[in-house]
Tab-separated table of C-alpha atoms and ligand atoms in Angstrom:
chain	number	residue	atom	x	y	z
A	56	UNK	CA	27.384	35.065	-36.830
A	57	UNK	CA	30.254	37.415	-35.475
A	58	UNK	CA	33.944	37.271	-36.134
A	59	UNK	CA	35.015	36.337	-32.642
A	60	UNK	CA	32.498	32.899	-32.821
A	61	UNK	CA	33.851	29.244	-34.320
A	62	UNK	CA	32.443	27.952	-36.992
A	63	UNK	CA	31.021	24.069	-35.751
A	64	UNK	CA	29.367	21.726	-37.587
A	65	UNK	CA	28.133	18.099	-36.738
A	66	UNK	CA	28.409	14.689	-38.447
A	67	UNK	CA	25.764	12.050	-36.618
A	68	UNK	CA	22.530	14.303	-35.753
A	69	UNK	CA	21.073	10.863	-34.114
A	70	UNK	CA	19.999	11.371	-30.214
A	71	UNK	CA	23.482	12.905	-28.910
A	72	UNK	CA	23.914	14.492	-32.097
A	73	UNK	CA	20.751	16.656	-31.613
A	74	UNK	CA	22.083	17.650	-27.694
A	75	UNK	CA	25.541	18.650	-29.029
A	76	UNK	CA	23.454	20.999	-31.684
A	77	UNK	CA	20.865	22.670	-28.594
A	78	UNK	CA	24.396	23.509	-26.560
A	79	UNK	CA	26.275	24.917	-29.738
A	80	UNK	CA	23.230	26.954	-30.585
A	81	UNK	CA	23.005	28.555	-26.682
A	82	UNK	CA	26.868	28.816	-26.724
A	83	UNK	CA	27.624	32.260	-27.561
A	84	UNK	CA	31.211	31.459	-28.533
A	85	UNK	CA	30.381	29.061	-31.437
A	86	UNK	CA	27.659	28.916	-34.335
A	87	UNK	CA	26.395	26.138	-35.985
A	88	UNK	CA	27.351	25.935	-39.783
A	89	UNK	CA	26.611	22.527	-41.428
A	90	UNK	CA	25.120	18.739	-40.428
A	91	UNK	CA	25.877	16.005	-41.908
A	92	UNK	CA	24.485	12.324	-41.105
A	93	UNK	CA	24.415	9.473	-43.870
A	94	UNK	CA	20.751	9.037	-43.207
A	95	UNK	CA	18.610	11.225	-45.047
A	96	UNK	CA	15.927	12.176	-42.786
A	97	UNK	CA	18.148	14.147	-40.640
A	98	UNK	CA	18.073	16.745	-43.202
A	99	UNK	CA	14.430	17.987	-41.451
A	100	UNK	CA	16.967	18.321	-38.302
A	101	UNK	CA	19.158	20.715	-40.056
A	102	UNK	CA	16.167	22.916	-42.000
A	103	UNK	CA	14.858	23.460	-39.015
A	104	UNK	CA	17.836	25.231	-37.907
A	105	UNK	CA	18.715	26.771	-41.158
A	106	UNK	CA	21.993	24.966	-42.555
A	107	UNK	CA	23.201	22.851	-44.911
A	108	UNK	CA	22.736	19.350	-44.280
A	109	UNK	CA	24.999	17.024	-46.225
A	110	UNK	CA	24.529	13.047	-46.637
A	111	UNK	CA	28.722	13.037	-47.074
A	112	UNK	CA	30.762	14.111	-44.387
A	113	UNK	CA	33.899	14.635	-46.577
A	114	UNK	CA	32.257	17.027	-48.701
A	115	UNK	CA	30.982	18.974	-46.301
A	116	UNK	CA	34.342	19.560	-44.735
A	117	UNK	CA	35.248	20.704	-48.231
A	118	UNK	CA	32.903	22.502	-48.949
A	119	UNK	CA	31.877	24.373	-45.903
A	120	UNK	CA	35.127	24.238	-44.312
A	121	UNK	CA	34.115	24.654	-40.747
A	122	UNK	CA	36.373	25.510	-38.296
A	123	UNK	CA	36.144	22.527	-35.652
A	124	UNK	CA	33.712	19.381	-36.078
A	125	UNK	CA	32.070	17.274	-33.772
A	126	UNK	CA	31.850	13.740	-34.762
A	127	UNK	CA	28.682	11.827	-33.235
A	128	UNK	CA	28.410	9.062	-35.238
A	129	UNK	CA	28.488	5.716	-33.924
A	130	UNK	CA	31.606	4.786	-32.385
A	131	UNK	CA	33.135	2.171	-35.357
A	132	UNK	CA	32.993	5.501	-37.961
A	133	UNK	CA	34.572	7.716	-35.110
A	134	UNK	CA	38.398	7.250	-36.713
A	135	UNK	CA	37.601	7.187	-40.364
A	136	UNK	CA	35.892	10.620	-39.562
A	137	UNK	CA	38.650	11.902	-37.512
A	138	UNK	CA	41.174	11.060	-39.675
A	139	UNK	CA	39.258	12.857	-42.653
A	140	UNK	CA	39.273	15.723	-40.258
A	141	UNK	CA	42.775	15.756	-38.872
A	142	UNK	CA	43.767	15.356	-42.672
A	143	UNK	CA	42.243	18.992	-43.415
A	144	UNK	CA	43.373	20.108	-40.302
A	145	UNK	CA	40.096	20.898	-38.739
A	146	UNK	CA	40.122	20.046	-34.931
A	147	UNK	CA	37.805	17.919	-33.735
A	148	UNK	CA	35.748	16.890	-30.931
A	149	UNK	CA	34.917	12.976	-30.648
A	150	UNK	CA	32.568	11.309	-28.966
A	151	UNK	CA	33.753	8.887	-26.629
A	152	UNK	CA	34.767	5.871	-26.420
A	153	UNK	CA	37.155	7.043	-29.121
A	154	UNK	CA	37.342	3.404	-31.111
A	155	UNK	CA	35.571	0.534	-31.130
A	156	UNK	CA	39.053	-0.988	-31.462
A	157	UNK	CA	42.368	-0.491	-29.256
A	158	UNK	CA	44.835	-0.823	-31.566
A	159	UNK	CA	43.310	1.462	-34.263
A	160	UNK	CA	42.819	3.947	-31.208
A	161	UNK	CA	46.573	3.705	-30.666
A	162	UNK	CA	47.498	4.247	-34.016
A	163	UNK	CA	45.305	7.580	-34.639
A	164	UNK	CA	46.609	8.715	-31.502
A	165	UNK	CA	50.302	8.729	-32.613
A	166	UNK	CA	48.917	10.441	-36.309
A	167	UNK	CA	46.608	13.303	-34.558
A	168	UNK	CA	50.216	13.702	-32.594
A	169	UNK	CA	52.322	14.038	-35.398
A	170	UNK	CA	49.594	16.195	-37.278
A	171	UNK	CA	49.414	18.259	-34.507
A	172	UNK	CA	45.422	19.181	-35.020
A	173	UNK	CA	44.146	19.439	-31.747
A	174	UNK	CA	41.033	16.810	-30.606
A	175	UNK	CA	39.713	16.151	-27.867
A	176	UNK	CA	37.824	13.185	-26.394
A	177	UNK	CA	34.205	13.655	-25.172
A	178	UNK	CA	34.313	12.662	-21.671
A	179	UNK	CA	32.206	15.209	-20.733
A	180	UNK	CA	32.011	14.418	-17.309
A	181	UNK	CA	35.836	15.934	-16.726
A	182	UNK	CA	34.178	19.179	-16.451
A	183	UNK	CA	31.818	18.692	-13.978
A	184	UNK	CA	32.482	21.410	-10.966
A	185	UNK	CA	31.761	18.482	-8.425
A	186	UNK	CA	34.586	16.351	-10.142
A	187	UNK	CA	37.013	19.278	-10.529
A	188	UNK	CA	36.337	20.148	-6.855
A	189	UNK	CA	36.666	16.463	-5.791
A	190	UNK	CA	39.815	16.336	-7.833
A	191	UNK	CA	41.217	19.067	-5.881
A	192	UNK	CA	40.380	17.738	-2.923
A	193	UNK	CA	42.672	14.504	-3.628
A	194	UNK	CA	45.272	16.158	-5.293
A	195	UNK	CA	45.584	18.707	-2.425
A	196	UNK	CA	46.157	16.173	-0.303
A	197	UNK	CA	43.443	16.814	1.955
A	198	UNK	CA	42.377	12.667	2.220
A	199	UNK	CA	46.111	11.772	2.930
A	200	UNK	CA	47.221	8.596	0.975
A	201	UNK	CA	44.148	7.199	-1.087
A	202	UNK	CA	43.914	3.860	0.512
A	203	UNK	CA	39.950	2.133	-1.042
A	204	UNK	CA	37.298	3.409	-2.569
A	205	UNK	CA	34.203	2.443	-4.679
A	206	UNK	CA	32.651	2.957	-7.594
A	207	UNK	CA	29.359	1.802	-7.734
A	208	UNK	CA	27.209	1.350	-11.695
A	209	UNK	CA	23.886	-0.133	-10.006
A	210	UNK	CA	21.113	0.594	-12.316
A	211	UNK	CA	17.956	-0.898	-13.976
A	212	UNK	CA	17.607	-0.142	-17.971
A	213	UNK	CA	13.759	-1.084	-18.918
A	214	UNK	CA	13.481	-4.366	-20.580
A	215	UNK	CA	12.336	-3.191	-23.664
A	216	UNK	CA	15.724	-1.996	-24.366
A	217	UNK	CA	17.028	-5.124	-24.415
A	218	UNK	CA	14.635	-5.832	-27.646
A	219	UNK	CA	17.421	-4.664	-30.281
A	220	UNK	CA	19.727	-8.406	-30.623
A	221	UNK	CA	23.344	-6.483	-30.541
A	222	UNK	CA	22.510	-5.309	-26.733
A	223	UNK	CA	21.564	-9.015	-25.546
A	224	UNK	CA	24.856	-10.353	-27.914
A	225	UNK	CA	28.699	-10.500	-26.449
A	226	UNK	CA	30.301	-7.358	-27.034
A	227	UNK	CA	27.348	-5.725	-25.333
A	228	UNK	CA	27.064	-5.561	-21.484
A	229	UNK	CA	27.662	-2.684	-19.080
A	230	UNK	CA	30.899	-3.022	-19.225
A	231	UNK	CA	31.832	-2.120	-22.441
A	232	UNK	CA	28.107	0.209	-23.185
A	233	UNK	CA	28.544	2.209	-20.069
A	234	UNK	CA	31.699	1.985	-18.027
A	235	UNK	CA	33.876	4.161	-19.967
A	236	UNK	CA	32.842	7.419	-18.446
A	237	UNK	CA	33.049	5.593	-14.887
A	238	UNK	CA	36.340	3.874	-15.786
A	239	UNK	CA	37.649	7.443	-16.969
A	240	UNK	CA	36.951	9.219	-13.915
A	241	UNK	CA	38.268	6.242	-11.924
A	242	UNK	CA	41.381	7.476	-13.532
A	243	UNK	CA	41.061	11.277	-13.289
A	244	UNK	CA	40.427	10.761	-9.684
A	245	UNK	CA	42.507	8.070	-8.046
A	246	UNK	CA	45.615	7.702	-11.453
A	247	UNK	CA	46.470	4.911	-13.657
A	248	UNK	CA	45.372	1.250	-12.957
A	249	UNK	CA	48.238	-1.685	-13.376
A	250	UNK	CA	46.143	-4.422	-12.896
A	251	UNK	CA	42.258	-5.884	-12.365
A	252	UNK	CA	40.397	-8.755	-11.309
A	253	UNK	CA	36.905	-9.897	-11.922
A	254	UNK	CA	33.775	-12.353	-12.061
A	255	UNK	CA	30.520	-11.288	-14.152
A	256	UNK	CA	27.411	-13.105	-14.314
A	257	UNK	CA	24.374	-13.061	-16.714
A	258	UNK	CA	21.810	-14.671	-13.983
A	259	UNK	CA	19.383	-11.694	-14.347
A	260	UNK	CA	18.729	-11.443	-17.311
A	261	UNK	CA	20.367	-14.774	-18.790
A	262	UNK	CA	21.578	-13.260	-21.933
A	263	UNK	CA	24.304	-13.975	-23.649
A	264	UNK	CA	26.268	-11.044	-22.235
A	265	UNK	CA	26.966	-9.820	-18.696
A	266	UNK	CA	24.216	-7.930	-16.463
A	267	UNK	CA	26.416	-8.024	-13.448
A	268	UNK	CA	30.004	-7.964	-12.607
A	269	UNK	CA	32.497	-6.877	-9.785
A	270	UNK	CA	35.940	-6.023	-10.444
A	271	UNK	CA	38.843	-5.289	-8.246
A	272	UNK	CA	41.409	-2.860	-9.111
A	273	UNK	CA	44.776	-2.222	-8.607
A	274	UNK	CA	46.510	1.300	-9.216
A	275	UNK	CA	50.209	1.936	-9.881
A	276	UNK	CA	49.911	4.256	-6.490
A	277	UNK	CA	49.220	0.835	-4.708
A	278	UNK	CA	45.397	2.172	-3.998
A	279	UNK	CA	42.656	-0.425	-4.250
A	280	UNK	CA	39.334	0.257	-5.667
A	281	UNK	CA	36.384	-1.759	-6.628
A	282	UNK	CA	33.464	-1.494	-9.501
A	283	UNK	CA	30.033	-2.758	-9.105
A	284	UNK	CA	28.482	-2.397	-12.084
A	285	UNK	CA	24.964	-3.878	-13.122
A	286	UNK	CA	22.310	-2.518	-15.516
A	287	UNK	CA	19.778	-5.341	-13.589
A	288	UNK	CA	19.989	-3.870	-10.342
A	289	UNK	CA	17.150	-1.449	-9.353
A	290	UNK	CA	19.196	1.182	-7.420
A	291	UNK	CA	20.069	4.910	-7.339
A	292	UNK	CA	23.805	4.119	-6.830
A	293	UNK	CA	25.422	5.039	-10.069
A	294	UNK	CA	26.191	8.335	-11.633
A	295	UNK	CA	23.664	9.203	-14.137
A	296	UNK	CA	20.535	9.063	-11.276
A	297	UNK	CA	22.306	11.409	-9.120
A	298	UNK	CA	24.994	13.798	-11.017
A	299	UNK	CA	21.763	15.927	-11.977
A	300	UNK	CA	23.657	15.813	-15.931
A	301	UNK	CA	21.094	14.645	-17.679
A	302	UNK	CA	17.390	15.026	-17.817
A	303	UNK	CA	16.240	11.433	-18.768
A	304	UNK	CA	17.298	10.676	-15.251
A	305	UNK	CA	14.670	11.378	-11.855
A	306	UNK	CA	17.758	12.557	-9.908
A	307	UNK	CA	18.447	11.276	-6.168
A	308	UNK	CA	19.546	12.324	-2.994
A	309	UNK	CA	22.855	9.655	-2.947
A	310	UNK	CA	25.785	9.233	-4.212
A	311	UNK	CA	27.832	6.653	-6.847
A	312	UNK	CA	31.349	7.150	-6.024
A	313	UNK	CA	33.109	6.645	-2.900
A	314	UNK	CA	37.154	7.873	-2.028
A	315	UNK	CA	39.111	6.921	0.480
A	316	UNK	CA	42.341	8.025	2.246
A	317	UNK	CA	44.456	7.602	5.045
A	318	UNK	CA	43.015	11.468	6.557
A	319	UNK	CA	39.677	11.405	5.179
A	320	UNK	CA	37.481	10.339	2.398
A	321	UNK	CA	34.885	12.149	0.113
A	322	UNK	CA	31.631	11.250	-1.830
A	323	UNK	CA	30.877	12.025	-5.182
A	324	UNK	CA	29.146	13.399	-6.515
A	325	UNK	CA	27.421	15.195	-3.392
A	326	UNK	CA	31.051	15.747	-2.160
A	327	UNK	CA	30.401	14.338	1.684
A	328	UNK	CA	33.997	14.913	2.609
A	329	UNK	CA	34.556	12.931	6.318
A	330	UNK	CA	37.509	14.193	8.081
A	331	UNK	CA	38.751	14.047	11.589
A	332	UNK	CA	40.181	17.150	13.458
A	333	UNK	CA	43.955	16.644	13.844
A	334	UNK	CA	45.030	13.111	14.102
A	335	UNK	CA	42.908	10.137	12.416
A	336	UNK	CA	41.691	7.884	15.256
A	337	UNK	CA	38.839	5.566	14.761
A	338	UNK	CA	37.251	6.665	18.378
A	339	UNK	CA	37.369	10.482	17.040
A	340	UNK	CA	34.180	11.917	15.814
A	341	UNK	CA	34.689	12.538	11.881
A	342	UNK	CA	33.400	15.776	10.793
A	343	UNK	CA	31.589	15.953	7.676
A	344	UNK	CA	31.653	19.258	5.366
A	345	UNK	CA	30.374	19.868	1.915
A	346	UNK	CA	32.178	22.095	-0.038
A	347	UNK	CA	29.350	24.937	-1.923
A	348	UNK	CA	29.947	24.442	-5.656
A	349	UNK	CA	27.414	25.544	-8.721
A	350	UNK	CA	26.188	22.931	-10.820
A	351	UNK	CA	27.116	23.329	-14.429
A	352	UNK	CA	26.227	21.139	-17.030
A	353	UNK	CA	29.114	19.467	-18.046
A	354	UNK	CA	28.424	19.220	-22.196
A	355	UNK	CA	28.240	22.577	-22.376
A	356	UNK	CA	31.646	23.301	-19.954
A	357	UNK	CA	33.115	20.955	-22.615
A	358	UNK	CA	31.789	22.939	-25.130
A	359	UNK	CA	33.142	25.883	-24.262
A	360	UNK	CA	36.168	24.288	-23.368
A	361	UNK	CA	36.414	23.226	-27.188
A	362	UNK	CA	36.120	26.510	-28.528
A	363	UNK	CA	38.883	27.638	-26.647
A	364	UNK	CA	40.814	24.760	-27.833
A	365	UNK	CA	40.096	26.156	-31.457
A	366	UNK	CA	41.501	29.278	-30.941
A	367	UNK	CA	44.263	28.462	-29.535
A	368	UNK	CA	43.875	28.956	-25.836
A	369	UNK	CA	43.550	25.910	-24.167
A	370	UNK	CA	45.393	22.404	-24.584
A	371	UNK	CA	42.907	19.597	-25.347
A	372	UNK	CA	42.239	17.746	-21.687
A	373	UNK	CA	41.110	14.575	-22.820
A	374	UNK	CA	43.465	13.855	-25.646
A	375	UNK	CA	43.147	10.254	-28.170
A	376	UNK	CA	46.591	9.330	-26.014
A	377	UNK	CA	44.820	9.767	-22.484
A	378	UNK	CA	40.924	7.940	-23.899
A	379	UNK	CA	43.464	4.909	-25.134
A	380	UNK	CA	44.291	4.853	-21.465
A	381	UNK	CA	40.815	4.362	-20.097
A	382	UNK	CA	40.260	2.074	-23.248
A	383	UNK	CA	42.735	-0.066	-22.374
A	384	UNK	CA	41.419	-0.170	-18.504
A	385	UNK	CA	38.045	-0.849	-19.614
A	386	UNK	CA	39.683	-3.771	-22.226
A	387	UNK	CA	41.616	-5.471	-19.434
A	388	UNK	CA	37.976	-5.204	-16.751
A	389	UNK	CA	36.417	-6.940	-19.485
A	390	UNK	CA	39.273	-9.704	-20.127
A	391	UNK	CA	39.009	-10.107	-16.188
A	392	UNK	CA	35.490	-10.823	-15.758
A	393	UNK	CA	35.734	-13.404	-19.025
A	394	UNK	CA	38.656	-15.317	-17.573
A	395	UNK	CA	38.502	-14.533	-14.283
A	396	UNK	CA	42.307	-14.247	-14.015
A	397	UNK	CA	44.711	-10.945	-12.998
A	398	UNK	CA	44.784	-8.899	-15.993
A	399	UNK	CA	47.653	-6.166	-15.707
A	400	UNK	CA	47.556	-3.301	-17.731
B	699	LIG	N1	28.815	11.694	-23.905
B	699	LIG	C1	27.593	11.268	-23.755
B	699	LIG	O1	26.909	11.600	-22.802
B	699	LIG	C2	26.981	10.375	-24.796
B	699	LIG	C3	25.668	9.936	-24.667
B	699	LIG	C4	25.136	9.142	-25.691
B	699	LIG	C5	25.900	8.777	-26.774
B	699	LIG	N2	27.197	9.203	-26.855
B	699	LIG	C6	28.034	8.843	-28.034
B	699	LIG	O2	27.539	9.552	-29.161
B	699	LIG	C7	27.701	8.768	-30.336
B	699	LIG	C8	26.370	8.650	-31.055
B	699	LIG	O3	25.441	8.012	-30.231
B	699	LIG	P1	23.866	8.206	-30.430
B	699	LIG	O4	23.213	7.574	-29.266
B	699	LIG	O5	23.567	9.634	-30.766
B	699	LIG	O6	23.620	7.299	-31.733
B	699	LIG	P2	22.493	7.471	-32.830
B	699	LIG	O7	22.419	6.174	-33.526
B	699	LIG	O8	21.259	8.056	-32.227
B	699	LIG	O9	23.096	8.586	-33.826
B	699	LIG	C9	24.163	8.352	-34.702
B	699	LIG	C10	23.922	9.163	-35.970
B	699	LIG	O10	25.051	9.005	-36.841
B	699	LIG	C11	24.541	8.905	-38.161
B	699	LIG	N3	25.484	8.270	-39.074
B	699	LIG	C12	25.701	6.943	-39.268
B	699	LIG	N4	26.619	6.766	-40.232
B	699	LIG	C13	27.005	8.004	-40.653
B	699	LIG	C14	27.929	8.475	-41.630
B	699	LIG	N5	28.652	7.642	-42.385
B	699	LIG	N6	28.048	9.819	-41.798
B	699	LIG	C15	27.315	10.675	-41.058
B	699	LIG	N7	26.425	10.278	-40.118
B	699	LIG	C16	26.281	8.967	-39.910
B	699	LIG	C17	23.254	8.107	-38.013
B	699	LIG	O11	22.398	8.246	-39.140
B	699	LIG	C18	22.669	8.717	-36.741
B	699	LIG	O12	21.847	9.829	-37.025
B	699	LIG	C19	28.288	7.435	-29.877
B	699	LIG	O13	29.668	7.474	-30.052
B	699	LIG	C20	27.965	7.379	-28.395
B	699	LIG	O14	28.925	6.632	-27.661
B	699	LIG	C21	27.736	10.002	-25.911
């Protein structure tokens, strides 16, 4: 350990709990200092390693006091951890969705406010280069006045996955297990939603919640936009088989995300922007350049970008007032596709 390098340490060393420990070991601005998961066979996790492992979170902010946490738990124990932390003013890095639960997500964003402990949300995929690059693109101007675009979620998960009951059960779904990185970028990229409309269906698989849905939305901006989302379609069109993020995933050559303006319109994330030269006429050729960007993996940019935030140098970018935001989108897509009426936001 060196002076300049923060002190981390992890509660929830389950499967993202172990990634976030491989990118704080490689990150030369941060060490790790202590785990801490209820269940006691992580402790072989943390040996390994060489820290303390502690069964109670509390006392090993006490204790160890580190000098920013990541909480990995499962996302009801995401606030009761947080607020522990924010108490002892430790910043803190949650994994998102931030709550399980709206209003509670409301509330603790108003207390890490007033506490003024910085924490940020983990929606890693803000620090993508091919999102930042695409989100220069749009708010350069360079696609004129965002007019449609779509965001596609088309994937198959293997059926086995569907053995544990809460993933067959309402509450379950796509929508609310997987759209909230989708939904957040929706926002990054094209700006706040006002209202959505939506149908789901459960033919695939006939479980008791959705496999399928399509949602329309509408954004304050007056832009239009449309989901498909499906974890029953056999497809490459969503992000996780072709962002290149994450290793479980045989990436493709296509893309999941598709922007539209009035001068041109872009493709993420292989960033296909189509633009004509001078005026936009339909009997134009469109030209179609790809702006050269270096993959990064985006946990560890968000990483990195946390440290900073502990010492002081950066503002939080995904703050518990911005993830209520996208929770509150992705609460109002669900509401749609139940009752198939206009929710506005
Ligand atoms: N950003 C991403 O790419 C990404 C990917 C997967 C999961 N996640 C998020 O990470 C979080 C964890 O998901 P996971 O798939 O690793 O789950 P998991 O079940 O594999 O791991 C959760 C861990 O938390 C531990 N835990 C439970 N109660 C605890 C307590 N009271 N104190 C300390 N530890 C406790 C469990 O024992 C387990 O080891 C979720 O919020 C999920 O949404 C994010």
């Amino acid at each position: 350990m060196s002076d300049n390098q923060v002190r981390l340490a992890v509660i929830g060393a389950g499967a993202m709990g172990q990634n976030h420990i491989r990118f704080i070991q490689e990150e030369k601005g941060a060490v790790l200092v202590a785990i801490a998961d209820a269940y006691a066979g992580a402790q072989k996790v943390a040996e390994k390693i060489g820290v303390p492992f502690y069964q109670e979170a509390t006392q090993m902010m006490d204790e160890v006091k580190p000098d920013g946490l990541l909480i990995v738990t499962p996302n009801k124990l995401h606030l009761p951890m947080a607020r522990e932390a924010v108490r002892r003013h430790i910043p803190v890095l949650i994994e998102k969705p931030i709550s399980d639960n709206l209003e509670d997500a409301k509330k603790f964003a108003e207390e890490a406010k007033t506490a003024k402990v910085p924490v940020l949300i983990g929606q890693h995929r803000r620090y993508n280069p091919f999102v930042n690059q695409a989100k220069k693109v749009i708010d350069g101007g360079e696609l004129g006045k965002l007019t449609v675009s779509s965001f596609h979620y088309m994937i198959y998960k293997n059926d086995s996955y569907f053995d544990v009951d809460w993933r067959r059960q309402k509450g379950a779904g796509p929508i609310l297990v997987n759209l909230v990185h989708d939904v957040d970028l929706l926002r990054y990229l094209i700006g706040e939603a006002d209202a959505v409309q939506g149908i789901s269906s459960s033919n695939a698989r006939g479980f008791e919640t959705e496999d399928s849905a399509v949602v329309n939305i509408h954004f304050q901006s007056d832009a239009l936009a449309s989901m498909t989302i499906s974890d029953a379609t056999a497809s490459p069109w969503n992000w996780e088989a072709t962002a290149r993020e994450d290793p479980q995933y045989r990436p493709f050559e296509a893309d999941a995300y598709f922007i539209g303006g009035t001068k041109g319109s872009l493709s993420l994330p292989r960033l296909h922007q189509f633009q004509y030269d001078g005026e936009s006429s339909w009997h134009k050729p469109l030209r179609m350049e790809v702006a050269p960007v270096d993959p990064q993996l985006p946990h560890k940019m968000q990483l990195k970008h946390f440290v900073q935030v502990i010492i002081g140098k950066e503002e939080p970018t995904v703050t518990p007032t911005d993830n209520v935001k996208t929770l509150q989108t992705l609460t109002a897509i669900k509401q749609a596709t139940e009752t198939r009426e206009i929710v506005t936001i």
